[in-house]
Short mmCIF file of C-alpha atoms in Angstrom, two decimals:
data_model
loop_
_atom_site.label_atom_id
_atom_site.label_comp_id
_atom_site.label_asym_id
_atom_site.label_seq_id
_atom_site.Cartn_x
_atom_site.Cartn_y
_atom_site.Cartn_z
CA MET A 1 43.76 14.78 15.97
CA SER A 2 43.41 12.63 19.07
CA ASP A 3 43.75 8.84 18.70
CA VAL A 4 41.73 8.26 21.84
CA LYS A 5 38.69 6.12 21.10
CA PRO A 6 35.49 6.23 23.11
CA PRO A 7 35.10 3.32 25.54
CA GLN A 8 33.37 0.31 24.06
CA PRO A 9 30.32 -1.18 25.83
CA ASP A 10 31.14 -4.16 27.99
CA ARG A 11 29.83 -7.65 27.34
CA ALA A 12 26.78 -7.27 29.57
CA THR A 13 25.78 -4.01 27.89
CA ARG A 14 26.20 -5.50 24.43
CA THR A 15 23.98 -8.41 25.45
CA ARG A 16 21.28 -6.05 26.77
CA LEU A 17 21.36 -4.03 23.55
CA ARG A 18 21.19 -7.17 21.44
CA ILE A 19 18.10 -8.30 23.34
CA ILE A 20 16.53 -4.85 22.93
CA ALA A 21 17.23 -4.85 19.21
CA ALA A 22 15.73 -8.32 18.78
CA ALA A 23 12.63 -7.35 20.80
CA THR A 24 12.23 -4.18 18.74
CA GLU A 25 12.25 -6.08 15.50
CA LEU A 26 9.78 -8.70 16.67
CA PHE A 27 7.43 -6.42 18.60
CA VAL A 28 7.11 -4.03 15.67
CA ALA A 29 6.79 -6.77 13.06
CA ASN A 30 4.44 -9.13 14.90
CA GLY A 31 3.02 -7.12 17.78
CA TYR A 32 3.77 -7.18 21.48
CA GLY A 33 1.11 -9.72 22.41
CA ALA A 34 2.02 -12.18 19.65
CA THR A 35 5.74 -12.18 20.48
CA THR A 36 7.02 -14.47 23.18
CA LEU A 37 10.17 -13.91 25.25
CA GLN A 38 11.46 -17.23 23.92
CA GLN A 39 11.30 -15.82 20.39
CA VAL A 40 13.16 -12.74 21.52
CA ALA A 41 15.78 -14.93 23.21
CA ASP A 42 16.18 -17.01 20.04
CA ARG A 43 16.55 -13.93 17.88
CA ALA A 44 19.12 -12.38 20.25
CA GLY A 45 21.00 -15.64 20.70
CA VAL A 46 20.64 -15.77 24.47
CA ALA A 47 19.00 -17.98 27.02
CA ILE A 48 15.54 -16.85 28.12
CA GLN A 49 16.85 -16.63 31.69
CA THR A 50 19.16 -13.85 30.49
CA ILE A 51 16.13 -11.76 29.56
CA TYR A 52 14.51 -12.31 32.94
CA PHE A 53 17.77 -11.46 34.70
CA ASN A 54 18.19 -8.19 32.73
CA PHE A 55 14.57 -6.98 32.40
CA ARG A 56 12.60 -9.02 34.96
CA ASN A 57 9.63 -9.63 32.69
CA LYS A 58 8.10 -8.74 29.32
CA PRO A 59 6.65 -5.33 30.35
CA GLY A 60 10.11 -4.47 31.81
CA LEU A 61 11.75 -5.31 28.47
CA LEU A 62 9.25 -3.13 26.62
CA LYS A 63 9.84 -0.20 28.99
CA GLU A 64 13.61 -0.44 28.45
CA LEU A 65 13.08 -0.75 24.73
CA VAL A 66 11.03 2.48 24.64
CA ASP A 67 13.59 4.33 26.78
CA VAL A 68 16.49 3.31 24.54
CA ALA A 69 14.57 4.16 21.40
CA ILE A 70 13.81 7.67 22.67
CA ALA A 71 17.34 8.33 23.91
CA GLY A 72 19.29 6.52 21.22
CA ASP A 73 21.37 4.71 23.84
CA ASP A 74 21.06 3.10 27.26
CA ALA A 75 22.72 5.94 29.23
CA PRO A 76 20.57 7.16 32.15
CA VAL A 77 20.34 10.70 30.85
CA ALA A 78 16.96 12.46 30.54
CA THR A 79 15.86 13.94 27.23
CA MET A 80 16.12 17.52 28.52
CA ASP A 81 19.70 16.85 29.64
CA ARG A 82 20.76 15.64 26.21
CA PRO A 83 23.11 17.76 24.04
CA TRP A 84 20.53 18.17 21.25
CA PHE A 85 18.02 19.69 23.70
CA ALA A 86 20.74 21.95 25.13
CA GLN A 87 21.03 23.39 21.59
CA VAL A 88 17.31 24.32 21.76
CA ALA A 89 17.60 25.86 25.21
CA GLU A 90 20.83 27.73 24.55
CA ALA A 91 20.08 28.99 21.02
CA PRO A 92 20.48 32.75 20.67
CA ASP A 93 17.11 33.24 19.00
CA ALA A 94 13.79 31.49 18.43
CA ASP A 95 14.59 30.67 14.78
CA SER A 96 17.75 28.69 15.53
CA GLY A 97 16.16 27.15 18.63
CA LEU A 98 13.23 25.92 16.60
CA ALA A 99 15.54 24.53 13.93
CA ALA A 100 17.46 22.55 16.59
CA LEU A 101 14.20 21.24 18.04
CA VAL A 102 12.91 20.01 14.68
CA THR A 103 16.22 18.35 13.81
CA GLY A 104 16.42 16.64 17.18
CA SER A 105 12.81 15.54 16.91
CA ARG A 106 13.39 14.04 13.49
CA THR A 107 16.28 11.95 14.85
CA ILE A 108 14.11 10.62 17.67
CA LEU A 109 11.06 10.03 15.50
CA GLU A 110 13.02 7.97 13.01
CA ARG A 111 13.81 5.62 15.89
CA VAL A 112 10.61 5.74 17.88
CA ALA A 113 7.62 6.43 15.63
CA ALA A 114 6.89 2.84 14.67
CA ILE A 115 7.59 1.72 18.26
CA SER A 116 5.16 4.33 19.55
CA GLU A 117 2.40 2.91 17.37
CA MET A 118 3.14 -0.61 18.55
CA VAL A 119 3.15 0.40 22.23
CA ARG A 120 -0.15 2.20 21.97
CA ALA A 121 -1.79 -0.89 20.44
CA ALA A 122 -0.20 -3.10 23.12
CA ALA A 123 -1.31 -0.80 25.96
CA ALA A 124 -4.88 -0.93 24.74
CA ALA A 125 -4.87 -4.72 25.06
CA HIS A 126 -2.62 -5.11 28.10
CA PRO A 127 -3.54 -2.80 31.03
CA GLU A 128 -0.26 -3.60 32.81
CA LEU A 129 1.54 -1.54 30.17
CA ARG A 130 -0.21 1.73 31.00
CA GLU A 131 2.81 2.77 33.12
CA VAL A 132 5.06 2.33 30.04
CA TRP A 133 2.86 4.56 27.85
CA PRO A 134 0.74 6.57 30.31
CA GLU A 135 -2.54 8.10 29.30
CA HIS A 136 -1.82 11.15 31.47
CA GLY A 137 1.43 13.01 32.07
CA ASP A 138 2.87 12.12 28.69
CA PRO A 139 6.65 12.68 28.94
CA ARG A 140 6.70 13.87 25.30
CA TYR A 141 4.40 16.75 26.25
CA THR A 142 6.71 17.56 29.20
CA VAL A 143 9.63 17.93 26.76
CA HIS A 144 7.58 20.11 24.41
CA THR A 145 6.50 22.31 27.28
CA ALA A 146 10.14 22.90 28.22
CA ALA A 147 10.94 23.63 24.57
CA ALA A 148 8.04 26.06 24.37
CA LYS A 149 9.24 27.95 27.47
CA ALA A 150 12.74 28.17 25.98
CA LEU A 151 11.55 29.38 22.57
CA LEU A 152 9.18 32.03 23.89
CA ASP A 153 11.97 33.57 25.96
CA LYS A 154 14.09 34.19 22.82
CA PRO A 155 14.07 37.07 20.38
CA GLY A 156 12.13 36.29 17.21
CA ALA A 157 9.29 34.37 18.91
CA ARG A 158 5.80 35.38 17.84
CA PRO A 159 4.27 37.71 20.39
CA GLY A 160 1.08 36.77 22.18
CA LEU A 161 1.71 33.02 22.36
CA THR A 162 1.31 31.20 25.62
CA VAL A 163 3.48 28.32 26.75
CA ASP A 164 0.48 25.98 26.71
CA LYS A 165 -0.54 26.84 23.17
CA THR A 166 3.03 26.62 21.88
CA ALA A 167 3.49 23.25 23.56
CA ASP A 168 0.23 22.02 22.04
CA ILE A 169 1.37 23.07 18.55
CA LEU A 170 4.76 21.35 19.02
CA TYR A 171 3.09 18.26 20.43
CA ALA A 172 0.77 17.96 17.44
CA LEU A 173 3.10 18.75 14.57
CA LEU A 174 6.06 16.78 15.95
CA SER A 175 3.95 13.74 16.82
CA PRO A 176 4.91 10.15 15.93
CA GLU A 177 1.47 9.73 14.33
CA LEU A 178 1.92 12.59 11.88
CA PHE A 179 5.51 11.56 11.18
CA LEU A 180 4.31 8.04 10.20
CA THR A 181 1.43 9.43 8.15
CA LEU A 182 3.80 11.41 5.97
CA THR A 183 6.96 9.26 5.90
CA ARG A 184 5.38 5.81 5.86
CA ASP A 185 1.91 6.24 4.44
CA ARG A 186 2.71 9.04 1.98
CA ALA A 187 6.33 8.07 1.37
CA TRP A 188 7.93 11.41 2.28
CA THR A 189 11.58 11.23 3.13
CA PRO A 190 12.52 12.17 6.69
CA ALA A 191 14.38 15.14 5.22
CA ALA A 192 11.24 16.32 3.44
CA TRP A 193 9.28 15.94 6.70
CA GLU A 194 11.91 17.99 8.55
CA ARG A 195 11.74 20.83 6.04
CA TRP A 196 7.90 20.83 6.15
CA ALA A 197 7.79 20.73 9.94
CA ALA A 198 10.34 23.52 10.29
CA ASP A 199 8.51 25.74 7.76
CA THR A 200 5.06 25.06 9.25
CA LEU A 201 6.21 25.67 12.80
CA ALA A 202 8.02 28.85 11.77
CA LEU A 203 4.72 30.28 10.46
CA GLN A 204 3.04 29.41 13.73
CA LEU A 205 5.73 30.33 16.28
CA LEU A 206 8.06 32.96 14.85
CA LYS A 207 7.54 36.64 14.25
CA PRO A 208 6.43 37.50 10.71
CA GLY A 209 9.40 38.48 8.59
CA VAL A 210 11.85 35.82 9.86
CA PRO A 211 13.66 34.68 6.69
CA ASP A 212 12.39 31.46 5.15
CA ARG A 213 14.65 28.45 5.31
CA GLU A 214 16.06 27.13 2.07
#
């Protein structure tokens, strides 16, 4: 077994991530509009000038917060270039590709669902945030469209489906809103949500006769 440890983030990166963590806690708990950058600075243990230096302004901090929540880190790697999405694209059949997609989506939704709700509320009250959470060209739909194309090219996909319809189904059932409805409002565990989503999507997107998951 190798004793080589992955490189640790440098001081500047740790500071940025501490600011993002503090902003996430405060924005979700109190709302974007009600939270000041001074409060974020106090929670993160930094000077407010450090926030301006790293993120320029409050919308810039929110945008970075959303990006890190979706990715799980601050590396400049697009979702479709992430290892979990490669498992979807490279799966040998639609069943295993769909399973990888649902598992990856659960991991992201556990981080981003509550943030998504907060950002939507903030964008409705603050027009300057529309570029952070656009009304058109939703990047989440772009990812689901790529997943739909990959799944429909694999053996085991339900015949007759179009990419658009498949992407719409994925977009709806793997949405932050539905995840919150079941895990927060109805107290499902994330694991229970994952099993339900996988089973429901299998009925919609796989050929009849694909074995049920346990």
